[in-house]
Amino acid sequence: MAFPTSGQRRALAARPAVVLLGTALLGSAALAGCADPGASAAGNPGGGAQTTAARNGVVYNTSPDQQRIRAEKDPALAAKVPALIGKDGKLTVATTAGSIPLSFHATDDKTPIGSELDIAQLVADKLGLELDVQVTSWENWPLKTQSGDFEAVFSNVGVNKDRVKLFDFASYRAAYMGFEAKKSATYDIKGADDISGLKISVGSGTNQEKILLAWNKELEAKGKAPATLQYYSSDADTILALSSGRTDLNIAPYPSTVYRENTRDDLKVVGKVNAGWPSETLVAATTLRGNGLAPVITGALNEVIQDGSYGKVLERWGLSEEALPESKTITEENLAATQATPSATPSGRAS
């Protein structure tokens, strides 16, 4: 995804949404996914604390010492790792470290942690490889994965028709977006009609932006006022705008909105939509198309699903409701068969 630099994002923020539509659909921008680009963990309500106790009963460990859940090597799977990838004994994984509790920096402001890295660790363990985590910006992971600098991406990347042209996927979590608002708000966001006339912050070039742009088209076709989309260069700026009333809503990865609802006193989740709207999609490990790694990662994920370590990781980060019963390899050839009409209302919980 050809995502703008921080300076460009600030300039783009002042432009009408119609101008950004072209940006979101051209070049690598079409690869934009479910992540929260440009976000930082600076807004962590725990500050320098090592843990954050949330109202949902989860105690989030935000320290560099993660004591991750580990898995045992499967020699049969390890033997299937493509030679060019396994020759250095490492699985080089990219992550953007920009969205609590998925992938973010620990309290030392340098160690990448979160559910995405925990799942990547389980996969690396199963394949008998050392996990080599590389933090990158959202705009860089597609090109660097194509060049071979990154062997897999674990950063809340959702599968879509643009990405499967360049990448193969191994699914590992449900993909939802959450709408969040101030605690006093009375919004119940289920579709286009519910956002008419509202100011909504969204990441440029993301799946959530595509959803809002499509909903705005629906509103305009009905003669209703579209939502005004607002763009910020960091998660901290986005949440400050929401909490101060400069925006009415923020749409972001659902796990992040739930985290804030349970660790802050001023925000709540007011709606939910599948990231692949109007179809369903999934979050998946992303690999270079045709290099043979995705099916091996799928095998590793299915083993940790079966042995329970996958479930423990999701429980650790308060993400159990987004668990999948099975990982699948998704490619351009089978994408249509893996997509379906959403089986739950947008504001419902994930099954």
mmCIF file of C-alpha atoms in Angstrom:
data_model
loop_
_atom_site.group_PDB
_atom_site.id
_atom_site.type_symbol
_atom_site.label_atom_id
_atom_site.label_comp_id
_atom_site.label_asym_id
_atom_site.label_seq_id
_atom_site.Cartn_x
_atom_site.Cartn_y
_atom_site.Cartn_z
ATOM 1 C CA MET A 1 0.000 0.000 0.000
ATOM 2 C CA ALA A 2 1.481 3.333 -1.017
ATOM 3 C CA PHE A 3 0.636 4.987 2.246
ATOM 4 C CA PRO A 4 1.559 8.686 2.665
ATOM 5 C CA THR A 5 4.300 9.865 4.976
ATOM 6 C CA SER A 6 3.431 11.583 8.243
ATOM 7 C CA GLY A 7 3.779 14.995 6.615
ATOM 8 C CA GLN A 8 1.690 13.939 3.636
ATOM 9 C CA ARG A 9 -0.983 12.541 5.946
ATOM 10 C CA ARG A 10 -1.287 15.894 7.695
ATOM 11 C CA ALA A 11 -1.705 17.589 4.342
ATOM 12 C CA LEU A 12 -4.213 14.996 3.160
ATOM 13 C CA ALA A 13 -6.243 15.399 6.323
ATOM 14 C CA ALA A 14 -7.288 18.845 5.186
ATOM 15 C CA ARG A 15 -8.518 17.625 1.784
ATOM 16 C CA PRO A 16 -12.041 16.452 0.978
ATOM 17 C CA ALA A 17 -12.708 12.718 1.184
ATOM 18 C CA VAL A 18 -13.377 12.614 -2.550
ATOM 19 C CA VAL A 19 -9.723 13.501 -3.187
ATOM 20 C CA LEU A 20 -8.536 10.690 -0.958
ATOM 21 C CA LEU A 21 -10.717 8.169 -2.753
ATOM 22 C CA GLY A 22 -8.242 8.082 -5.615
ATOM 23 C CA THR A 23 -5.338 7.721 -3.221
ATOM 24 C CA ALA A 24 -6.961 4.739 -1.514
ATOM 25 C CA LEU A 25 -7.586 2.874 -4.743
ATOM 26 C CA LEU A 26 -4.389 3.439 -6.710
ATOM 27 C CA GLY A 27 -1.148 1.475 -6.669
ATOM 28 C CA SER A 28 -0.186 -0.275 -3.467
ATOM 29 C CA ALA A 29 -2.818 1.684 -1.583
ATOM 30 C CA ALA A 30 -5.269 -0.940 -2.719
ATOM 31 C CA LEU A 31 -3.430 -3.277 -0.378
ATOM 32 C CA ALA A 32 -4.484 -1.299 2.674
ATOM 33 C CA GLY A 33 -6.014 -3.469 5.327
ATOM 34 C CA CYS A 34 -7.477 -3.679 8.737
ATOM 35 C CA ALA A 35 -4.611 -2.227 10.697
ATOM 36 C CA ASP A 36 -4.510 1.220 12.241
ATOM 37 C CA PRO A 37 -1.736 2.881 10.193
ATOM 38 C CA GLY A 38 0.424 5.436 11.900
ATOM 39 C CA ALA A 39 -0.952 4.580 15.303
ATOM 40 C CA SER A 40 1.322 4.571 18.303
ATOM 41 C CA ALA A 41 1.061 3.102 21.753
ATOM 42 C CA ALA A 42 1.666 6.483 23.327
ATOM 43 C CA GLY A 43 -1.963 6.570 24.347
ATOM 44 C CA ASN A 44 -1.588 3.480 26.534
ATOM 45 C CA PRO A 45 -3.579 4.401 29.663
ATOM 46 C CA GLY A 46 -1.172 2.331 31.718
ATOM 47 C CA GLY A 47 1.608 4.809 30.998
ATOM 48 C CA GLY A 48 4.737 3.452 32.618
ATOM 49 C CA ALA A 49 2.845 0.670 34.372
ATOM 50 C CA GLN A 50 3.739 -2.915 33.551
ATOM 51 C CA THR A 51 0.142 -4.159 33.539
ATOM 52 C CA THR A 52 -3.279 -2.691 32.844
ATOM 53 C CA ALA A 53 -6.283 -4.252 34.567
ATOM 54 C CA ALA A 54 -9.343 -3.927 32.342
ATOM 55 C CA ARG A 55 -13.034 -4.055 33.171
ATOM 56 C CA ASN A 56 -13.431 -7.150 30.997
ATOM 57 C CA GLY A 57 -11.277 -9.061 33.481
ATOM 58 C CA VAL A 58 -8.138 -9.116 31.333
ATOM 59 C CA VAL A 59 -4.865 -7.968 32.884
ATOM 60 C CA TYR A 60 -2.792 -6.734 29.960
ATOM 61 C CA ASN A 61 0.939 -7.230 30.348
ATOM 62 C CA THR A 62 2.550 -4.280 28.563
ATOM 63 C CA SER A 63 6.099 -4.871 29.768
ATOM 64 C CA PRO A 64 8.995 -5.995 27.545
ATOM 65 C CA ASP A 65 9.115 -9.273 29.493
ATOM 66 C CA GLN A 66 6.217 -11.084 27.837
ATOM 67 C CA GLN A 67 6.871 -14.709 28.852
ATOM 68 C CA ARG A 68 5.056 -15.750 25.693
ATOM 69 C CA ILE A 69 3.141 -18.979 25.341
ATOM 70 C CA ARG A 70 5.316 -21.350 23.329
ATOM 71 C CA ALA A 71 4.795 -24.395 21.127
ATOM 72 C CA GLU A 72 6.812 -27.510 20.284
ATOM 73 C CA LYS A 73 8.482 -27.965 16.914
ATOM 74 C CA ASP A 74 6.772 -30.267 14.430
ATOM 75 C CA PRO A 75 9.602 -31.858 12.387
ATOM 76 C CA ALA A 76 7.236 -32.823 9.559
ATOM 77 C CA LEU A 77 6.020 -29.247 9.167
ATOM 78 C CA ALA A 78 9.525 -27.842 9.546
ATOM 79 C CA ALA A 79 10.631 -30.027 6.633
ATOM 80 C CA LYS A 80 8.007 -28.347 4.428
ATOM 81 C CA VAL A 81 9.349 -24.822 4.949
ATOM 82 C CA PRO A 82 10.603 -23.565 1.559
ATOM 83 C CA ALA A 83 14.405 -23.861 1.432
ATOM 84 C CA LEU A 84 15.008 -20.186 0.638
ATOM 85 C CA ILE A 85 13.019 -19.183 3.716
ATOM 86 C CA GLY A 86 14.327 -21.735 6.190
ATOM 87 C CA LYS A 87 18.004 -21.626 5.264
ATOM 88 C CA ASP A 88 18.891 -18.933 7.836
ATOM 89 C CA GLY A 89 16.883 -20.634 10.603
ATOM 90 C CA LYS A 90 14.638 -17.596 11.039
ATOM 91 C CA LEU A 91 11.075 -16.595 10.260
ATOM 92 C CA THR A 92 11.305 -12.887 9.466
ATOM 93 C CA VAL A 93 7.976 -11.333 10.404
ATOM 94 C CA ALA A 94 6.854 -7.772 9.773
ATOM 95 C CA THR A 95 4.491 -5.914 12.082
ATOM 96 C CA THR A 96 3.496 -2.270 12.364
ATOM 97 C CA ALA A 97 3.388 -2.087 16.185
ATOM 98 C CA GLY A 98 0.598 0.442 16.014
ATOM 99 C CA SER A 99 -2.564 -0.902 17.645
ATOM 100 C CA ILE A 100 -3.111 -2.096 21.218
ATOM 101 C CA PRO A 101 -3.591 -4.997 21.964
ATOM 102 C CA LEU A 102 -2.731 -6.405 18.534
ATOM 103 C CA SER A 103 0.769 -5.107 17.878
ATOM 104 C CA PHE A 104 2.335 -2.249 19.811
ATOM 105 C CA HIS A 105 5.423 -1.181 21.714
ATOM 106 C CA ALA A 106 5.923 -2.248 25.321
ATOM 107 C CA THR A 107 6.498 0.186 28.149
ATOM 108 C CA ASP A 108 10.158 0.478 27.130
ATOM 109 C CA ASP A 109 8.917 2.114 23.884
ATOM 110 C CA LYS A 110 10.986 -0.234 21.733
ATOM 111 C CA THR A 111 9.960 -3.882 22.232
ATOM 112 C CA PRO A 112 7.130 -4.973 19.891
ATOM 113 C CA ILE A 113 4.488 -7.007 21.724
ATOM 114 C CA GLY A 114 0.843 -7.989 21.358
ATOM 115 C CA SER A 115 -1.388 -10.805 20.160
ATOM 116 C CA GLU A 116 -0.026 -10.694 16.600
ATOM 117 C CA LEU A 117 3.523 -11.361 17.799
ATOM 118 C CA ASP A 118 2.359 -14.091 20.179
ATOM 119 C CA ILE A 119 0.679 -15.930 17.304
ATOM 120 C CA ALA A 120 3.739 -15.422 15.104
ATOM 121 C CA GLN A 121 5.834 -16.932 17.904
ATOM 122 C CA LEU A 122 3.671 -20.060 17.991
ATOM 123 C CA VAL A 123 4.046 -20.460 14.217
ATOM 124 C CA ALA A 124 7.822 -19.976 14.340
ATOM 125 C CA ASP A 125 8.060 -22.529 17.142
ATOM 126 C CA LYS A 126 6.073 -25.109 15.194
ATOM 127 C CA LEU A 127 8.313 -24.620 12.168
ATOM 128 C CA GLY A 128 11.488 -24.858 14.240
ATOM 129 C CA LEU A 129 12.520 -21.312 13.340
ATOM 130 C CA GLU A 130 13.685 -18.344 15.380
ATOM 131 C CA LEU A 131 11.165 -15.486 15.329
ATOM 132 C CA ASP A 132 12.768 -12.375 13.825
ATOM 133 C CA VAL A 133 10.379 -9.437 14.292
ATOM 134 C CA GLN A 134 10.820 -6.385 12.090
ATOM 135 C CA VAL A 135 8.760 -3.283 12.859
ATOM 136 C CA THR A 136 7.808 -1.406 9.713
ATOM 137 C CA SER A 137 5.457 1.335 8.614
ATOM 138 C CA TRP A 138 2.133 0.311 7.107
ATOM 139 C CA GLU A 139 3.086 1.588 3.663
ATOM 140 C CA ASN A 140 6.269 -0.497 3.527
ATOM 141 C CA TRP A 141 5.170 -4.047 4.306
ATOM 142 C CA PRO A 142 3.726 -4.843 0.840
ATOM 143 C CA LEU A 143 6.821 -3.834 -1.111
ATOM 144 C CA LYS A 144 9.240 -5.382 1.384
ATOM 145 C CA THR A 145 7.292 -8.637 1.403
ATOM 146 C CA GLN A 146 7.424 -8.678 -2.380
ATOM 147 C CA SER A 147 11.182 -8.030 -2.298
ATOM 148 C CA GLY A 148 11.770 -10.849 0.194
ATOM 149 C CA ASP A 149 12.846 -8.653 3.106
ATOM 150 C CA PHE A 150 9.841 -9.950 5.037
ATOM 151 C CA GLU A 151 8.774 -13.582 4.877
ATOM 152 C CA ALA A 152 5.428 -13.096 6.607
ATOM 153 C CA VAL A 153 3.338 -10.229 7.926
ATOM 154 C CA PHE A 154 1.437 -10.536 11.203
ATOM 155 C CA SER A 155 -0.206 -7.136 11.644
ATOM 156 C CA ASN A 156 -4.004 -7.458 11.522
ATOM 157 C CA VAL A 157 -3.962 -7.705 7.730
ATOM 158 C CA GLY A 158 -7.354 -8.578 6.294
ATOM 159 C CA VAL A 159 -7.751 -10.591 3.100
ATOM 160 C CA ASN A 160 -9.262 -8.794 0.103
ATOM 161 C CA LYS A 161 -9.454 -9.116 -3.675
ATOM 162 C CA ASP A 162 -6.598 -6.666 -4.263
ATOM 163 C CA ARG A 163 -4.110 -8.374 -1.981
ATOM 164 C CA VAL A 164 -4.612 -11.912 -3.248
ATOM 165 C CA LYS A 165 -3.171 -10.807 -6.574
ATOM 166 C CA LEU A 166 0.200 -10.408 -4.866
ATOM 167 C CA PHE A 167 0.032 -12.393 -1.640
ATOM 168 C CA ASP A 168 -1.123 -15.706 -0.164
ATOM 169 C CA PHE A 169 -2.713 -15.902 3.281
ATOM 170 C CA ALA A 170 -3.101 -18.188 6.289
ATOM 171 C CA SER A 171 -6.126 -17.095 8.311
ATOM 172 C CA TYR A 172 -5.994 -16.874 12.103
ATOM 173 C CA ARG A 173 -8.623 -14.455 13.402
ATOM 174 C CA ALA A 174 -11.988 -12.905 12.614
ATOM 175 C CA ALA A 175 -11.784 -9.420 11.067
ATOM 176 C CA TYR A 176 -14.062 -6.752 12.476
ATOM 177 C CA MET A 177 -14.051 -2.988 12.753
ATOM 178 C CA GLY A 178 -15.479 -1.199 15.743
ATOM 179 C CA PHE A 179 -17.119 2.208 15.955
ATOM 180 C CA GLU A 180 -16.306 4.034 19.175
ATOM 181 C CA ALA A 181 -17.733 7.216 20.659
ATOM 182 C CA LYS A 182 -17.802 9.199 23.875
ATOM 183 C CA LYS A 183 -19.478 7.463 26.797
ATOM 184 C CA SER A 184 -22.398 9.889 26.685
ATOM 185 C CA ALA A 185 -23.195 9.190 23.008
ATOM 186 C CA THR A 186 -26.401 7.434 21.979
ATOM 187 C CA TYR A 187 -25.278 6.163 18.555
ATOM 188 C CA ASP A 188 -26.042 2.609 17.433
ATOM 189 C CA ILE A 189 -24.100 2.116 14.208
ATOM 190 C CA LYS A 190 -25.379 -0.669 11.994
ATOM 191 C CA GLY A 191 -25.167 0.791 8.505
ATOM 192 C CA ALA A 192 -24.935 3.820 6.260
ATOM 193 C CA ASP A 193 -28.034 5.611 7.580
ATOM 194 C CA ASP A 194 -26.539 5.703 11.082
ATOM 195 C CA ILE A 195 -23.483 7.778 10.088
ATOM 196 C CA SER A 196 -25.283 10.486 8.086
ATOM 197 C CA GLY A 197 -23.884 13.925 8.904
ATOM 198 C CA LEU A 198 -21.403 12.665 11.497
ATOM 199 C CA LYS A 199 -17.675 13.413 11.713
ATOM 200 C CA ILE A 200 -15.721 10.149 11.698
ATOM 201 C CA SER A 201 -11.982 9.622 12.062
ATOM 202 C CA VAL A 202 -10.503 6.846 9.937
ATOM 203 C CA GLY A 203 -7.100 5.682 8.699
ATOM 204 C CA SER A 204 -6.401 6.668 5.104
ATOM 205 C CA GLY A 205 -6.174 3.759 2.661
ATOM 206 C CA THR A 206 -7.633 1.202 5.082
ATOM 207 C CA ASN A 207 -10.481 -1.277 4.720
ATOM 208 C CA GLN A 208 -12.460 0.805 7.192
ATOM 209 C CA GLU A 209 -12.084 3.839 4.937
ATOM 210 C CA LYS A 210 -13.394 1.804 1.995
ATOM 211 C CA ILE A 211 -16.466 0.902 4.049
ATOM 212 C CA LEU A 212 -17.175 4.524 4.974
ATOM 213 C CA LEU A 213 -16.704 5.728 1.395
ATOM 214 C CA ALA A 214 -19.160 3.068 0.199
ATOM 215 C CA TRP A 215 -21.654 4.055 2.897
ATOM 216 C CA ASN A 216 -21.293 7.710 1.911
ATOM 217 C CA LYS A 217 -22.181 6.791 -1.668
ATOM 218 C CA GLU A 218 -25.314 5.070 -0.359
ATOM 219 C CA LEU A 219 -26.246 8.185 1.609
ATOM 220 C CA GLU A 220 -25.693 10.507 -1.326
ATOM 221 C CA ALA A 221 -27.805 8.254 -3.552
ATOM 222 C CA LYS A 222 -30.619 8.631 -1.009
ATOM 223 C CA GLY A 223 -30.194 12.407 -0.842
ATOM 224 C CA LYS A 224 -28.850 12.237 2.714
ATOM 225 C CA ALA A 225 -25.835 14.046 4.113
ATOM 226 C CA PRO A 226 -22.672 11.917 3.967
ATOM 227 C CA ALA A 227 -20.330 11.538 6.909
ATOM 228 C CA THR A 228 -17.308 13.808 7.040
ATOM 229 C CA LEU A 229 -14.144 11.703 7.172
ATOM 230 C CA GLN A 230 -11.264 13.053 9.225
ATOM 231 C CA TYR A 231 -7.667 11.830 9.129
ATOM 232 C CA TYR A 232 -5.030 11.981 11.860
ATOM 233 C CA SER A 233 -1.366 10.997 11.827
ATOM 234 C CA SER A 234 -1.388 8.957 15.049
ATOM 235 C CA ASP A 235 -3.657 6.939 17.281
ATOM 236 C CA ALA A 236 -3.073 9.389 20.116
ATOM 237 C CA ASP A 237 -4.261 12.328 17.973
ATOM 238 C CA THR A 238 -7.278 10.326 16.797
ATOM 239 C CA ILE A 239 -8.419 9.451 20.302
ATOM 240 C CA LEU A 240 -7.803 12.991 21.555
ATOM 241 C CA ALA A 241 -10.050 14.323 18.797
ATOM 242 C CA LEU A 242 -12.758 11.820 19.747
ATOM 243 C CA SER A 243 -12.595 12.420 23.486
ATOM 244 C CA SER A 244 -12.577 16.202 23.035
ATOM 245 C CA GLY A 245 -15.607 16.170 20.748
ATOM 246 C CA ARG A 246 -13.858 17.229 17.539
ATOM 247 C CA THR A 247 -15.091 13.969 15.992
ATOM 248 C CA ASP A 248 -18.278 12.058 16.684
ATOM 249 C CA LEU A 249 -16.962 8.563 15.935
ATOM 250 C CA ASN A 250 -13.757 6.663 15.317
ATOM 251 C CA ILE A 251 -13.643 3.441 13.305
ATOM 252 C CA ALA A 252 -10.702 1.168 14.066
ATOM 253 C CA PRO A 253 -9.827 -2.520 14.504
ATOM 254 C CA TYR A 254 -12.479 -3.930 16.820
ATOM 255 C CA PRO A 255 -9.999 -5.333 19.385
ATOM 256 C CA SER A 256 -8.520 -1.854 19.845
ATOM 257 C CA THR A 257 -11.907 -0.251 20.408
ATOM 258 C CA VAL A 258 -12.792 -2.942 22.950
ATOM 259 C CA TYR A 259 -9.454 -2.390 24.701
ATOM 260 C CA ARG A 260 -10.160 1.322 25.062
ATOM 261 C CA GLU A 261 -13.733 0.698 26.207
ATOM 262 C CA ASN A 262 -12.385 -1.509 28.981
ATOM 263 C CA THR A 263 -9.406 0.603 30.049
ATOM 264 C CA ARG A 264 -10.807 4.141 29.767
ATOM 265 C CA ASP A 265 -13.748 5.860 31.430
ATOM 266 C CA ASP A 266 -14.735 8.142 28.554
ATOM 267 C CA LEU A 267 -15.197 5.880 25.494
ATOM 268 C CA LYS A 268 -17.456 3.005 24.452
ATOM 269 C CA VAL A 269 -18.088 0.764 21.435
ATOM 270 C CA VAL A 270 -21.252 1.758 19.575
ATOM 271 C CA GLY A 271 -21.138 -0.530 16.545
ATOM 272 C CA LYS A 272 -19.310 -3.257 14.707
ATOM 273 C CA VAL A 273 -18.908 -4.217 11.056
ATOM 274 C CA ASN A 274 -17.058 -6.992 9.264
ATOM 275 C CA ALA A 275 -13.852 -5.654 7.733
ATOM 276 C CA GLY A 276 -14.818 -7.235 4.416
ATOM 277 C CA TRP A 277 -18.239 -5.571 4.245
ATOM 278 C CA PRO A 278 -20.495 -6.308 2.387
ATOM 279 C CA SER A 279 -18.900 -9.773 2.521
ATOM 280 C CA GLU A 280 -16.911 -11.419 5.298
ATOM 281 C CA THR A 281 -13.153 -11.475 5.501
ATOM 282 C CA LEU A 282 -10.516 -12.756 7.910
ATOM 283 C CA VAL A 283 -7.253 -11.588 9.430
ATOM 284 C CA ALA A 284 -4.388 -13.656 8.073
ATOM 285 C CA ALA A 285 -0.641 -14.126 7.982
ATOM 286 C CA THR A 286 0.504 -12.609 4.699
ATOM 287 C CA THR A 287 3.176 -14.188 2.486
ATOM 288 C CA LEU A 288 4.464 -13.703 -1.042
ATOM 289 C CA ARG A 289 2.146 -15.259 -3.591
ATOM 290 C CA GLY A 290 3.212 -18.687 -4.771
ATOM 291 C CA ASN A 291 6.304 -19.135 -2.589
ATOM 292 C CA GLY A 292 4.828 -22.095 -0.705
ATOM 293 C CA LEU A 293 4.999 -20.625 2.810
ATOM 294 C CA ALA A 294 1.303 -19.896 3.423
ATOM 295 C CA PRO A 295 0.192 -23.572 3.453
ATOM 296 C CA VAL A 296 2.953 -24.385 5.944
ATOM 297 C CA ILE A 297 1.868 -21.533 8.223
ATOM 298 C CA THR A 298 -1.711 -22.790 7.892
ATOM 299 C CA GLY A 299 -0.554 -26.216 9.082
ATOM 300 C CA ALA A 300 1.253 -24.676 12.053
ATOM 301 C CA LEU A 301 -1.785 -22.587 12.977
ATOM 302 C CA ASN A 302 -4.081 -25.610 12.872
ATOM 303 C CA GLU A 303 -1.763 -27.497 15.193
ATOM 304 C CA VAL A 304 -1.719 -24.702 17.788
ATOM 305 C CA ILE A 305 -5.496 -24.349 17.453
ATOM 306 C CA GLN A 306 -5.808 -28.052 18.237
ATOM 307 C CA ASP A 307 -3.336 -28.086 21.136
ATOM 308 C CA GLY A 308 -4.946 -25.071 22.819
ATOM 309 C CA SER A 309 -1.991 -22.686 22.781
ATOM 310 C CA TYR A 310 -3.708 -20.481 20.171
ATOM 311 C CA GLY A 311 -6.742 -20.125 22.425
ATOM 312 C CA LYS A 312 -4.539 -19.212 25.385
ATOM 313 C CA VAL A 313 -2.906 -16.430 23.373
ATOM 314 C CA LEU A 314 -6.249 -14.929 22.379
ATOM 315 C CA GLU A 315 -7.544 -15.218 25.940
ATOM 316 C CA ARG A 316 -4.414 -13.486 27.200
ATOM 317 C CA TRP A 317 -5.215 -10.438 25.069
ATOM 318 C CA GLY A 318 -9.010 -10.476 25.488
ATOM 319 C CA LEU A 319 -9.633 -11.672 21.924
ATOM 320 C CA SER A 320 -11.295 -15.057 22.500
ATOM 321 C CA GLU A 321 -14.471 -14.016 20.675
ATOM 322 C CA GLU A 322 -12.452 -13.588 17.452
ATOM 323 C CA ALA A 323 -11.028 -17.112 17.511
ATOM 324 C CA LEU A 324 -11.297 -19.303 14.422
ATOM 325 C CA PRO A 325 -11.992 -23.050 14.622
ATOM 326 C CA GLU A 326 -9.646 -23.662 11.708
ATOM 327 C CA SER A 327 -6.963 -21.872 9.690
ATOM 328 C CA LYS A 328 -7.278 -21.898 5.904
ATOM 329 C CA THR A 329 -4.889 -21.001 3.121
ATOM 330 C CA ILE A 330 -6.462 -18.247 1.020
ATOM 331 C CA THR A 331 -5.226 -17.411 -2.471
ATOM 332 C CA GLU A 332 -6.561 -15.621 -5.513
ATOM 333 C CA GLU A 333 -7.807 -18.953 -6.819
ATOM 334 C CA ASN A 334 -9.995 -19.806 -3.813
ATOM 335 C CA LEU A 335 -10.873 -16.336 -2.483
ATOM 336 C CA ALA A 336 -14.481 -16.423 -3.680
ATOM 337 C CA ALA A 337 -15.084 -19.723 -1.897
ATOM 338 C CA THR A 338 -13.830 -18.303 1.399
ATOM 339 C CA GLN A 339 -16.063 -15.231 1.345
ATOM 340 C CA ALA A 340 -19.700 -15.116 2.342
ATOM 341 C CA THR A 341 -22.464 -12.749 3.313
ATOM 342 C CA PRO A 342 -21.981 -11.762 6.987
ATOM 343 C CA SER A 343 -23.899 -14.140 9.229
ATOM 344 C CA ALA A 344 -24.311 -11.647 12.065
ATOM 345 C CA THR A 345 -25.565 -8.085 12.209
ATOM 346 C CA PRO A 346 -22.727 -5.526 12.100
ATOM 347 C CA SER A 347 -23.236 -4.527 15.714
ATOM 348 C CA GLY A 348 -23.275 -8.109 16.983
ATOM 349 C CA ARG A 349 -20.405 -9.954 18.608
ATOM 350 C CA ALA A 350 -18.134 -12.162 16.551
ATOM 351 C CA SER A 351 -18.969 -15.827 16.556
#
